[in-house]
Short mmCIF file of C-alpha atoms in Angstrom, two decimals:
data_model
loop_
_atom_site.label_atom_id
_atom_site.label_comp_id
_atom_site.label_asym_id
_atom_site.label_seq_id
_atom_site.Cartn_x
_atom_site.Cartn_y
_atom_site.Cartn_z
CA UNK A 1 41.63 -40.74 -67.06
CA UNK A 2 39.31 -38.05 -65.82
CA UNK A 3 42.03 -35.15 -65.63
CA UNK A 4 44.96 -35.18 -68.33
CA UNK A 5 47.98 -33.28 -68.05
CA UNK A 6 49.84 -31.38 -70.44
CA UNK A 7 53.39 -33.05 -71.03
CA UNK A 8 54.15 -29.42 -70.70
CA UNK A 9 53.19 -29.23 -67.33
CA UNK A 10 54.65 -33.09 -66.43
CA UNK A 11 58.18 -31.47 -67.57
CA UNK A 12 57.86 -27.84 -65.87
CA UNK A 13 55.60 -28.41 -62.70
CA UNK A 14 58.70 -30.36 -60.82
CA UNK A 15 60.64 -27.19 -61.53
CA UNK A 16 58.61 -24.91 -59.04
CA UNK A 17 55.43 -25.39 -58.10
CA UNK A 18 55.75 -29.11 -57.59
CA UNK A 19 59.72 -29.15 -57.05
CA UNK A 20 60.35 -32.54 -55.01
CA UNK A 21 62.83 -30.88 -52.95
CA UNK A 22 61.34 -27.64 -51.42
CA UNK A 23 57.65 -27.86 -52.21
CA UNK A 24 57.40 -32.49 -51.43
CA UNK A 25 60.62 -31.83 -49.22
CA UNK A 26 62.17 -35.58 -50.58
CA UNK A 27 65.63 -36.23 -51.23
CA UNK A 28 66.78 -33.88 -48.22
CA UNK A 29 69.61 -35.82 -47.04
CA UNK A 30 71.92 -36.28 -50.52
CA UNK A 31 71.29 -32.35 -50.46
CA UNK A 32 73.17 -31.91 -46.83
CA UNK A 33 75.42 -34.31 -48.00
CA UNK A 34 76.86 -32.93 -51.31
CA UNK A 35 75.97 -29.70 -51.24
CA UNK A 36 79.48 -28.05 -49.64
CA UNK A 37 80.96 -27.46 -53.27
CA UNK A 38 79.81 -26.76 -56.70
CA UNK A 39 81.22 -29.53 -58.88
CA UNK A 40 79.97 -32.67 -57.07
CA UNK A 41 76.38 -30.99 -56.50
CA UNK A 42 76.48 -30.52 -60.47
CA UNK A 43 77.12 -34.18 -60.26
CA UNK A 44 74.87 -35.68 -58.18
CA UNK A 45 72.33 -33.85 -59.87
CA UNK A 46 73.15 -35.18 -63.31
CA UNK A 47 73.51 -38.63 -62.24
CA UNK A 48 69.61 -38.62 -60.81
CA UNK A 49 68.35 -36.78 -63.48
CA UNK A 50 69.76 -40.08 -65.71
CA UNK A 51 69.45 -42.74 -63.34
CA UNK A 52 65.35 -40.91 -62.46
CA UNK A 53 64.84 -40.83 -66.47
CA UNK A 54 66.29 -44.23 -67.18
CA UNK A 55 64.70 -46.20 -63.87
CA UNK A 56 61.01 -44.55 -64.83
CA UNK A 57 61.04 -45.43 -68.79
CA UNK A 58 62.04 -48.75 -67.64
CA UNK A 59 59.41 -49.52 -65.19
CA UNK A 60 56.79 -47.68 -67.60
CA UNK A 61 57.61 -50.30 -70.22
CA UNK A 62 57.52 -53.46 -68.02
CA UNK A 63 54.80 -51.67 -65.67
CA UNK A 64 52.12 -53.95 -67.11
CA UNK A 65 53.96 -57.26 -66.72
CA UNK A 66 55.48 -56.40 -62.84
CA UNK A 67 53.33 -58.56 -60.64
CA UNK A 68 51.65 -55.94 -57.58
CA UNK A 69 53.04 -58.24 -55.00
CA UNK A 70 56.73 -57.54 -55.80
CA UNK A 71 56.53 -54.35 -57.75
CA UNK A 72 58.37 -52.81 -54.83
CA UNK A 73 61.53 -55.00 -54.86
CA UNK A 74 61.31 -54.60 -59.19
CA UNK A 75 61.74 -50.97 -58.48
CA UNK A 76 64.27 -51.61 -56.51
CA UNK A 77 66.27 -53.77 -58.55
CA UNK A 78 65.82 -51.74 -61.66
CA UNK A 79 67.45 -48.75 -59.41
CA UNK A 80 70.07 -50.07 -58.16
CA UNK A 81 71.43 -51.90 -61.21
CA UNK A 82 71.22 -48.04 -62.87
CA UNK A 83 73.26 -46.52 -60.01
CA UNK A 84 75.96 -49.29 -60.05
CA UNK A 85 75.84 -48.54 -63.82
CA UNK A 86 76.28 -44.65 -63.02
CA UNK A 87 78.82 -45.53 -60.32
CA UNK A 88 81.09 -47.65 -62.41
CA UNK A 89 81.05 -45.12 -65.44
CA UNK A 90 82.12 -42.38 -62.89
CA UNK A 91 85.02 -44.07 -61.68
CA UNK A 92 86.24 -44.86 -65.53
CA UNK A 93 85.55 -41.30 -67.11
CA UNK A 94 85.41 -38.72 -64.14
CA UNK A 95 87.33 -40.57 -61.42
CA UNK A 96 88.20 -37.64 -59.08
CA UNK A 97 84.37 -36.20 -58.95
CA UNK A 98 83.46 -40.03 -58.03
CA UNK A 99 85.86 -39.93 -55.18
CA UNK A 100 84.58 -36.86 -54.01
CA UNK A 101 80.47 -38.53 -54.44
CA UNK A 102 82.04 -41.59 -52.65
CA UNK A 103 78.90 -43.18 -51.10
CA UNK A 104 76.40 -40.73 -51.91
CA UNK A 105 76.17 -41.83 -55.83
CA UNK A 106 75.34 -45.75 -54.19
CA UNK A 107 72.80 -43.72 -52.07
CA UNK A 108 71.01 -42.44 -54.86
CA UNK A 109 68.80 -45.54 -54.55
CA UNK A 110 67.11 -44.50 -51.24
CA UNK A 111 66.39 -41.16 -52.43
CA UNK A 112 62.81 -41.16 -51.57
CA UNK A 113 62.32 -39.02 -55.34
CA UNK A 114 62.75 -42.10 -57.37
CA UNK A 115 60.63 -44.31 -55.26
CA UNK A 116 58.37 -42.15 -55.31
CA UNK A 117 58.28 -41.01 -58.90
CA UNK A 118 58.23 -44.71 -59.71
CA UNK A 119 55.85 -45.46 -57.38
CA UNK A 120 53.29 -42.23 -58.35
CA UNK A 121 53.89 -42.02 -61.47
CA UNK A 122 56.03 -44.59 -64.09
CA UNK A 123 53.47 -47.37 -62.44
CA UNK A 124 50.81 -45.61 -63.99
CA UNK A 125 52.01 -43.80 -67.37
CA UNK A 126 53.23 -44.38 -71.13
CA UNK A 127 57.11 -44.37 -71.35
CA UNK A 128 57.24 -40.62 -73.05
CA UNK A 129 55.24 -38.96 -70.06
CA UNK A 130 57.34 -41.18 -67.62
CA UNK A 131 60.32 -39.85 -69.13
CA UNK A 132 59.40 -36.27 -69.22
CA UNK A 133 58.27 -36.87 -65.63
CA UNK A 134 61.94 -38.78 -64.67
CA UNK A 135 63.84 -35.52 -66.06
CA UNK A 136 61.54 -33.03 -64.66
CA UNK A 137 62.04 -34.20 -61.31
CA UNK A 138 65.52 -34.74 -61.81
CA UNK A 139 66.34 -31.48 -62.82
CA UNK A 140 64.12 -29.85 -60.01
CA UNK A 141 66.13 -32.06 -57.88
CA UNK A 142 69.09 -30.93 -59.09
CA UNK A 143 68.58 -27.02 -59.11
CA UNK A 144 67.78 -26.92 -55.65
CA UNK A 145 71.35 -28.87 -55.49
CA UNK A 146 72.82 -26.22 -57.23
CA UNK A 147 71.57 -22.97 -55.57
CA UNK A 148 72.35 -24.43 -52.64
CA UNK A 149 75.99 -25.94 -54.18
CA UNK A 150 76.38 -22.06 -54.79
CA UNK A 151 75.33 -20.30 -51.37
CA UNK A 152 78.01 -22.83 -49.56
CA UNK A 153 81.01 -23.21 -51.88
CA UNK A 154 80.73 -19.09 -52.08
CA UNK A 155 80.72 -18.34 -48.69
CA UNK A 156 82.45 -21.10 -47.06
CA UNK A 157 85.57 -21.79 -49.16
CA UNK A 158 85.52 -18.12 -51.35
CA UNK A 159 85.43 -20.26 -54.50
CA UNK A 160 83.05 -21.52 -57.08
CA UNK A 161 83.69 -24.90 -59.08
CA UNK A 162 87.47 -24.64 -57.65
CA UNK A 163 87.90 -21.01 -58.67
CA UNK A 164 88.49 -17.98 -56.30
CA UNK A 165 85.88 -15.46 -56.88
CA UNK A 166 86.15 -13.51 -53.87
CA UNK A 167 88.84 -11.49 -54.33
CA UNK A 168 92.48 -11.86 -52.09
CA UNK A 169 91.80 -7.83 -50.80
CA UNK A 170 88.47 -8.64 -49.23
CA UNK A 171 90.71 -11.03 -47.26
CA UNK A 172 93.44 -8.76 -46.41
CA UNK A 173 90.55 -6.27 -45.72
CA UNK A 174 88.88 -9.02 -42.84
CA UNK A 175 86.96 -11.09 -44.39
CA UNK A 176 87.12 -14.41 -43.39
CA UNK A 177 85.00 -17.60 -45.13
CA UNK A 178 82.28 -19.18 -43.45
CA UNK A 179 83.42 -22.72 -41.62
CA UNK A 180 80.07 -22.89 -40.63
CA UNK A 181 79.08 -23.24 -44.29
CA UNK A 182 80.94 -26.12 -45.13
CA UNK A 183 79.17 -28.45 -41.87
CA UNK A 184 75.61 -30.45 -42.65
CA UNK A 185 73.57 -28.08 -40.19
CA UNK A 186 74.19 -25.32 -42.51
CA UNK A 187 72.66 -26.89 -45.87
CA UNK A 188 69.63 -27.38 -43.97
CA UNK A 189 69.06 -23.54 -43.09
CA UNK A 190 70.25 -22.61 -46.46
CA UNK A 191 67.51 -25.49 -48.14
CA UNK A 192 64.89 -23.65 -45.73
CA UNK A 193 66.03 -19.96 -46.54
CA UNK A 194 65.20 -21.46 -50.26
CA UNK A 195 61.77 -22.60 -49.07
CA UNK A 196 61.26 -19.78 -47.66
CA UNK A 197 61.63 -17.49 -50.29
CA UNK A 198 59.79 -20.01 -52.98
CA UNK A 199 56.61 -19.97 -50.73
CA UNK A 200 56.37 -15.85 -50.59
CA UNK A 201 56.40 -15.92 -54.03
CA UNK A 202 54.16 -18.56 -54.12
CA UNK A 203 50.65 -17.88 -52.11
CA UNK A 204 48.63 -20.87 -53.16
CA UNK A 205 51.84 -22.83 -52.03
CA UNK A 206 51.27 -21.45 -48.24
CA UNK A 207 49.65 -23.57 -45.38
CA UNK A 208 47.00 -21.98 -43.90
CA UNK A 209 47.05 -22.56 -40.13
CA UNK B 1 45.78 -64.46 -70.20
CA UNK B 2 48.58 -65.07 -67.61
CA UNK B 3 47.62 -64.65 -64.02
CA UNK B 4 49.61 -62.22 -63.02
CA UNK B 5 49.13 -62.88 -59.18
CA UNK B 6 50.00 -66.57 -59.49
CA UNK B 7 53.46 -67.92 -57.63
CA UNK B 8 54.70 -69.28 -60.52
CA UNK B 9 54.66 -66.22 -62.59
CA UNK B 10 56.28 -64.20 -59.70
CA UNK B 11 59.34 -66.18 -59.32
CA UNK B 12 59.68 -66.78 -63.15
CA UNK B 13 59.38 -62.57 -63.21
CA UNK B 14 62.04 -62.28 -60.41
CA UNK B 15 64.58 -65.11 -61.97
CA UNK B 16 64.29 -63.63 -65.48
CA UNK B 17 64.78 -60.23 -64.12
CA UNK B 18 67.91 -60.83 -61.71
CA UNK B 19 69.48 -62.72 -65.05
CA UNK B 20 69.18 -60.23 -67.56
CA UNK B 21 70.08 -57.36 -64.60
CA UNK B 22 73.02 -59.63 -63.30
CA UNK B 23 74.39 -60.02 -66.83
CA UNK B 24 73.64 -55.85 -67.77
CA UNK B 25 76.27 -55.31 -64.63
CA UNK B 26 78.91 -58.09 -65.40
CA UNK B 27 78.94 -56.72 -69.00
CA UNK B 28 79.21 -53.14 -67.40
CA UNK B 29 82.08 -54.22 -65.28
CA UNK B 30 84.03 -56.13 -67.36
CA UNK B 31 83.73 -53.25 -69.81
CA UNK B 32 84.83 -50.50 -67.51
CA UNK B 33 87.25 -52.62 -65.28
CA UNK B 34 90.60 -51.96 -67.04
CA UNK B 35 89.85 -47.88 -67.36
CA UNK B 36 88.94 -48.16 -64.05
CA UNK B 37 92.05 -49.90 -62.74
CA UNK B 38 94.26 -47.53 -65.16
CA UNK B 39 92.67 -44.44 -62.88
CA UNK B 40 93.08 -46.02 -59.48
CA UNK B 41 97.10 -46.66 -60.23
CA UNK B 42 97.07 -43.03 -61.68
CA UNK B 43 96.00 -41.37 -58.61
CA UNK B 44 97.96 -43.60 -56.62
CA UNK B 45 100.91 -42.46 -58.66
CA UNK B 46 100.19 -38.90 -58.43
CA UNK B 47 99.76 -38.96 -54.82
CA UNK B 48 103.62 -40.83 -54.95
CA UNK B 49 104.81 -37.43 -56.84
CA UNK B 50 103.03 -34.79 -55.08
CA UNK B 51 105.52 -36.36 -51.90
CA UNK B 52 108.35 -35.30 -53.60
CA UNK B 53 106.16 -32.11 -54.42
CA UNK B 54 105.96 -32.72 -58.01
CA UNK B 55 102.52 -32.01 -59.34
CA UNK B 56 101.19 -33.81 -62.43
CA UNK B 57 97.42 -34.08 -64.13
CA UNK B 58 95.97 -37.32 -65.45
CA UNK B 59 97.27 -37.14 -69.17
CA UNK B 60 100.72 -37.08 -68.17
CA UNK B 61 101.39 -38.88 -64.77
CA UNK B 62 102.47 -42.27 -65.80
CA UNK B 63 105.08 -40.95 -67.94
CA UNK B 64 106.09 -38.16 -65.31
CA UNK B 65 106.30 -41.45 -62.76
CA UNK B 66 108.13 -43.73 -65.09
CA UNK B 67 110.61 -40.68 -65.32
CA UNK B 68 111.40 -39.71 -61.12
CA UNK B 69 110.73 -43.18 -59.03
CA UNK B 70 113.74 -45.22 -61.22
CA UNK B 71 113.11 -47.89 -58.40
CA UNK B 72 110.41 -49.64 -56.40
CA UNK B 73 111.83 -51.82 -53.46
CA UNK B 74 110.52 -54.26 -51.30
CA UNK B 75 112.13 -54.70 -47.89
CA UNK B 76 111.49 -56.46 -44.64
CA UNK B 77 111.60 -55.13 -40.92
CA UNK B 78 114.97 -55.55 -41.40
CA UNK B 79 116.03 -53.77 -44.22
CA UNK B 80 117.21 -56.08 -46.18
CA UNK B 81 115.93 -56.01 -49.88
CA UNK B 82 113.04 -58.75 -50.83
CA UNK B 83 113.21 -60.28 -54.20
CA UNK B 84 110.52 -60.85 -56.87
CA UNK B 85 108.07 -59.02 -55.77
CA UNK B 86 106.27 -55.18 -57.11
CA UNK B 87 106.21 -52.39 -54.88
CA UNK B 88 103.52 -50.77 -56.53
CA UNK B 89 100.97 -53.67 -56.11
CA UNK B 90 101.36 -54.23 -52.17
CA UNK B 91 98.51 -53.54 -50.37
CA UNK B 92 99.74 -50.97 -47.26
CA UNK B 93 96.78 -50.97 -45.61
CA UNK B 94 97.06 -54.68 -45.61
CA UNK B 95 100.07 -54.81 -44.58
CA UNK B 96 99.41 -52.57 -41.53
CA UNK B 97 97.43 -55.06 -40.19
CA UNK B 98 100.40 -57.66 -39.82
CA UNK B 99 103.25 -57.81 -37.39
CA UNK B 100 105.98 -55.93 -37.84
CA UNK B 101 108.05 -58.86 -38.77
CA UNK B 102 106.37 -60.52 -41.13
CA UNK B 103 105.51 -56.65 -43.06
CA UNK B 104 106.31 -56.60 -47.06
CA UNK B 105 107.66 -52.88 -46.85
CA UNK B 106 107.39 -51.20 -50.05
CA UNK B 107 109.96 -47.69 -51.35
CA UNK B 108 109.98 -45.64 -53.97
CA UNK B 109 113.38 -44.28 -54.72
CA UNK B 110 112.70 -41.12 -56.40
CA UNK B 111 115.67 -39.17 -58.73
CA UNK B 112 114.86 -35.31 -58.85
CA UNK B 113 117.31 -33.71 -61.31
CA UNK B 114 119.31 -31.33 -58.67
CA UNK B 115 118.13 -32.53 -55.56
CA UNK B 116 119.40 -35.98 -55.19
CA UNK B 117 117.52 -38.97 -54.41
CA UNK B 118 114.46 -39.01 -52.04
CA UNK B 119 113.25 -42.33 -50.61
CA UNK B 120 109.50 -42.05 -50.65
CA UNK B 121 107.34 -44.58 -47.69
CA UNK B 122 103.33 -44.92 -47.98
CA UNK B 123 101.64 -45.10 -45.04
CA UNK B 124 98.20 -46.38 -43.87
CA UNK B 125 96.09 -45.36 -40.67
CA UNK B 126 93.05 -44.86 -39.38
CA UNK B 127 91.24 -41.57 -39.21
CA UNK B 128 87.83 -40.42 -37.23
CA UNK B 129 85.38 -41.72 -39.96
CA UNK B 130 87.31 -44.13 -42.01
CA UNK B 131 90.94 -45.31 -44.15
CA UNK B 132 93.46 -42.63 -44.30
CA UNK B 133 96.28 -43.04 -45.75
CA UNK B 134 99.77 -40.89 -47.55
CA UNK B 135 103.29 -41.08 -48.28
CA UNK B 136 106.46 -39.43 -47.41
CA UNK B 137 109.75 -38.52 -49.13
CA UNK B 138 112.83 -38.33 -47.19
CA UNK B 139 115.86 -37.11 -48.07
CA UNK B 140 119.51 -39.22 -49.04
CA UNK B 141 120.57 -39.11 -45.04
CA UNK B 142 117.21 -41.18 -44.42
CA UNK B 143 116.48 -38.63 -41.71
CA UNK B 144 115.40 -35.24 -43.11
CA UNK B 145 111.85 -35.34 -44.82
CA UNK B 146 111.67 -33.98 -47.85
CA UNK B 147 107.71 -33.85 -48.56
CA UNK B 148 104.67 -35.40 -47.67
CA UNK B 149 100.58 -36.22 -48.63
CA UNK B 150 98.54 -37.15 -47.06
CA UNK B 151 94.85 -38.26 -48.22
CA UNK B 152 91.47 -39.55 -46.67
CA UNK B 153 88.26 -41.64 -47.17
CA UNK B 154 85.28 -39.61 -45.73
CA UNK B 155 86.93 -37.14 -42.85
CA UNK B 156 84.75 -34.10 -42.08
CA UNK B 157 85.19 -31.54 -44.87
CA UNK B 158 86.89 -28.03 -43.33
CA UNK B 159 87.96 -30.44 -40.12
CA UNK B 160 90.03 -33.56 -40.59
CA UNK B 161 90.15 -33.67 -44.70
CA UNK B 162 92.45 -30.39 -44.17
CA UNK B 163 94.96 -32.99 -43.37
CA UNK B 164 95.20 -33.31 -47.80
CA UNK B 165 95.50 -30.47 -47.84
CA UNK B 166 99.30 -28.77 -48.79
CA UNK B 167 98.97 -26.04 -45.45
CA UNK B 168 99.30 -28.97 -43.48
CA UNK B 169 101.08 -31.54 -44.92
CA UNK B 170 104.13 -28.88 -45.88
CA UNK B 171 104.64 -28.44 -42.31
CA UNK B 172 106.32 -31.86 -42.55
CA UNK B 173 108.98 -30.68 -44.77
CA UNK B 174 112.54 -30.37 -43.42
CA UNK B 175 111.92 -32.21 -40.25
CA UNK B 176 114.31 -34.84 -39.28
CA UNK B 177 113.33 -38.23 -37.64
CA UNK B 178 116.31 -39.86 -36.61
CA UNK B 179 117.82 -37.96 -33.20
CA UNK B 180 121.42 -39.79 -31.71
CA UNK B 181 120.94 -42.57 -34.38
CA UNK B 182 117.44 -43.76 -33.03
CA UNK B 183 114.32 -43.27 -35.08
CA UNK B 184 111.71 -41.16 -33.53
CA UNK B 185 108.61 -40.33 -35.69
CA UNK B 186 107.28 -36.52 -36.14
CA UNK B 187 104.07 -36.40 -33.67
CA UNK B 188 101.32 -34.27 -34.46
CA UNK B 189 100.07 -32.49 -31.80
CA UNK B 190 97.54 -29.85 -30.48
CA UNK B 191 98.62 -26.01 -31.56
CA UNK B 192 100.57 -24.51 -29.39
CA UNK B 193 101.73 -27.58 -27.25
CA UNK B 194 105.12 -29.88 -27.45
CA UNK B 195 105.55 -33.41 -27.61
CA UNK B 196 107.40 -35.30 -24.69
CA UNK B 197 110.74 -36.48 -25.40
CA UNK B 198 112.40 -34.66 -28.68
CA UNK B 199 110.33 -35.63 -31.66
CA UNK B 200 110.23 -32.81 -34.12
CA UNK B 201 106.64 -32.17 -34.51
CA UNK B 202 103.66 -30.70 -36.53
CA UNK B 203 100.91 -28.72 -35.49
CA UNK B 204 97.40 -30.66 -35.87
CA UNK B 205 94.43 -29.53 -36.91
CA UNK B 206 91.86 -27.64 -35.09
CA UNK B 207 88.65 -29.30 -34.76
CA UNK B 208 90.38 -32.41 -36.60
CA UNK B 209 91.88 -33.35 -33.45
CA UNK B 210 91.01 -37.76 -34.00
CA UNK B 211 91.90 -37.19 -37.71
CA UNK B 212 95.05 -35.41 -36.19
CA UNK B 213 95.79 -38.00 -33.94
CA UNK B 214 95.30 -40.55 -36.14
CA UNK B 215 98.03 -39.09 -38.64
CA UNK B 216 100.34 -39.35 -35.56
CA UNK B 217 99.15 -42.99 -34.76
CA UNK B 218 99.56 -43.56 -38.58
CA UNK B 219 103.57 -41.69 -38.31
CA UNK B 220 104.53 -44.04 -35.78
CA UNK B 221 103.20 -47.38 -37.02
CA UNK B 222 104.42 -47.30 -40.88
CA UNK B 223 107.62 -45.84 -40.10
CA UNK B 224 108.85 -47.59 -36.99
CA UNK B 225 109.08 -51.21 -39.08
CA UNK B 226 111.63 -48.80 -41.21
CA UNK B 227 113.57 -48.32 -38.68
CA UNK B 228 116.74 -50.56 -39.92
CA UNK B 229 116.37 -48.92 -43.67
CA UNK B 230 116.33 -45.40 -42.45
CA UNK B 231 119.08 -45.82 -40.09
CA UNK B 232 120.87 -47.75 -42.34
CA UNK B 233 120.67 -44.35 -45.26
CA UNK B 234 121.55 -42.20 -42.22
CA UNK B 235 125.06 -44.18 -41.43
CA UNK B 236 125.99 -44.14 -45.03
CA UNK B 237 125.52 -48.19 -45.91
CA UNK B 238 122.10 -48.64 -47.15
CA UNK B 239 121.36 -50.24 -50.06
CA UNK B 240 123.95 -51.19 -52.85
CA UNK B 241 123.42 -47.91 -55.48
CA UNK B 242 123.03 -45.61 -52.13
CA UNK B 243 126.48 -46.52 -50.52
CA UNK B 244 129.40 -44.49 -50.40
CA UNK B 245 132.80 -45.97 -51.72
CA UNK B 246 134.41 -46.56 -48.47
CA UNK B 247 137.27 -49.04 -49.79
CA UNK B 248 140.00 -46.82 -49.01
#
């Protein structure tokens, strides 16, 4: 390999500067999807981190054995037997946050992130750096969830994880939450408000045209 | 060295792989099925309380369950009481789908220390996106309600899931159903307006108005094949422990 990179920078890039979210814009639609309160964001976010760490040590183990033809469907497979796994624990040990997921945890297999990290990267890599890469990603993945997760639940139901935080005398005062929080259209414009502010603080991250 | 390109590698790769993944699941499920189960008939019976507006979390529900519904009856459009079979394990949504007369109805009779007994009915319907479904309590004269729940698959979060939510399913309580001895459903309908004929009714939800509607349809359909029960409680001879001594 003609250019190595740091494990340090295979963990941290996804983060920011590479975040698969706002900066490869992947994985959009579980964010309009889950986004309108705190605790299932927190969630969904934990489940791809695992299911994204698992999925890529897996396929960097058997990644010299997969034959090219199929490697598509083995990425597949491996996947979606992970998020049935992650779906079945979650209705045993946190049954009322599954409910609340419903389909989205089963659509954690089309999220174009693990495709793609598979794809880019586990296909390509030793298990450790394919594991470092799976969390990376999934945590990047899942703090965009989570500012996002915050801006909503805030101003759209007044609470955060289920709690009231904005106090009963703003109410009495006028205030009234957000409705248009809660609806799809509205994670989209917060995701790009998020975008927004990553690439001013990020020049070499602007287009130039 | 294999050829890794060959057929008969590729299909020995797949059938290895689907066997080890098919058995990693069935272990997984088998493993998880009874916890699983245990949760599903928790929050089924918690949904059962919160009709009689008893709340309960998950460490203490069966018990709480065991303790208010002392009976679980099945009856048919009739009213008359089935034998031999378990309330708790009929399928309402099932059901639904069947005619009236061939319906296993399922009630929870409910004991609340102080408040007499409350005859709780699930119910099953259709909403905009998918299954809803909820249960309601009435009162000993088979006519008042006493509480109600309602719950959803995937409505429209801030629209039509309000309907779980206690600001509209309270508005139930203290309505009565049965008018000059006929049974007439409570009808959820747009703010502001009034059923036809003389149905007590709720007011729906704005911007939920299918989900709203569909909590109507769902009214009407589970509690019409009731009819004969809840007219029976309201003219005092229901079901042997419910009827008054009228020997003298």
């Amino acid at each position: 390999m003609a250019e190595k990179i740091s494990y340090k920078d295979i963990f941290f890039n996804p983060f920011s500067k590479n975040n698969p979210v706002i900066v490869q814009i992947l994985g959009i639609c579980s964010c309009l999807a889950v986004t309108a309160k705190l605790e299932p964001a927190i969630v969904m976010g934990l489940s791809v981190i695992a299911v994204l760490a698992f999925a890529n040590v897996i396929i960097s183990l058997i990644r010299k054995t997969i034959p090219t033809n199929i490697r598509i469907i083995v990425q597949l497979v491996v996947v979606a037997a992970l998020v049935i796994i992650v779906n079945q624990l979650l209705l045993a040990y946190a049954y009322d946050v599954a409910l609340q997921l419903s389909v989205f945890i089963g659509l954690i297999i089309t999220n174009c992130i693990l495709m793609g990290r598979l794809e880019a990267f586990a296909m390509g890599n030793k298990p450790w750096p394919a594991f470092l890469d799976g969390v990376g990603n999934g945590v990047g993945y899942a703090l965009i969830l989570i500012i996002v997760a915050f801006f909503r639940e805030l101003l759209g139901s007044g609470t955060l994880l289920g709690f009231q935080v904005i106090p009963q005398c703003f109410y009495d005062a006028g205030y009234a939450n957000n409705g248009l929080m809660i609806l799809p259209p509205m994670a989209l414009i917060v995701v790009a408000c998020v975008i927004w502010v990553h690439r001013a603080r990020n020049k070499e991250l602007q287009e130039n045209s | 060295m294999i050829n890794k390109q060959s057929n008969v590698y590729t299909i020995v790769y797949i059938v290895v792989m689907v066997l080890i993944v098919g058995t990693a699941l069935a272990f997984t499920a088998m493993a998880l099925r009874d916890r699983q189960q245990e949760n599903k008939n928790a929050d089924k019976m918690s949904q059962i309380l919160q009709s009689v507006h008893l709340t309960t979390d998950r460490a203490t529900v069966v018990e709480e369950f065991n303790k208010y519904i002392t009976r679980q009856i099945v009856l048919n459009d009739k009213g008359e009481e089935l034998q031999g079979k378990d309330a708790f394990d009929i399928d309402v949504a099932a059901e639904v789908k069947k005619p009236v007369s061939e319906r296993l109805l399922p009630v929870y009779v409910c004991e609340l220390p102080g408040k007499g007994t409350k005859y709780i009915i699930p119910m099953s319907g259709m909403g905009l996106w998918g299954p809803i479904w909820g249960y309601i309590s009435f009162n000993a004269d088979g006519s008042t309600i006493y509480g109600a729940v309602f719950r959803h698959e995937g409505e429209t979060p801030g629209l039509g899931a309000e309907i779980a939510k206690p600001a509209f399913s309270d508005q139930f309580d203290n309505k009565t159903v049965i008018k000059d001895n006929t049974l007439i459903p409570v009808e959820v309908v747009k703010k502001g307006l009034k059923p036809e004929g003389n149905a007590d009714y709720v007011d729906g939800i704005s911007g939920g108005t299918i989900t709203s509607k569909g909590v109507s349809a769902m009214l009407n359909e589970c509690l019409t094949p009731y009819k004969s029960f809840l007219e029976g409680l309201a003219s005092g001879s229901a079901t042997a422990e419910t009827q008054p001594q009228q020997t003298h």
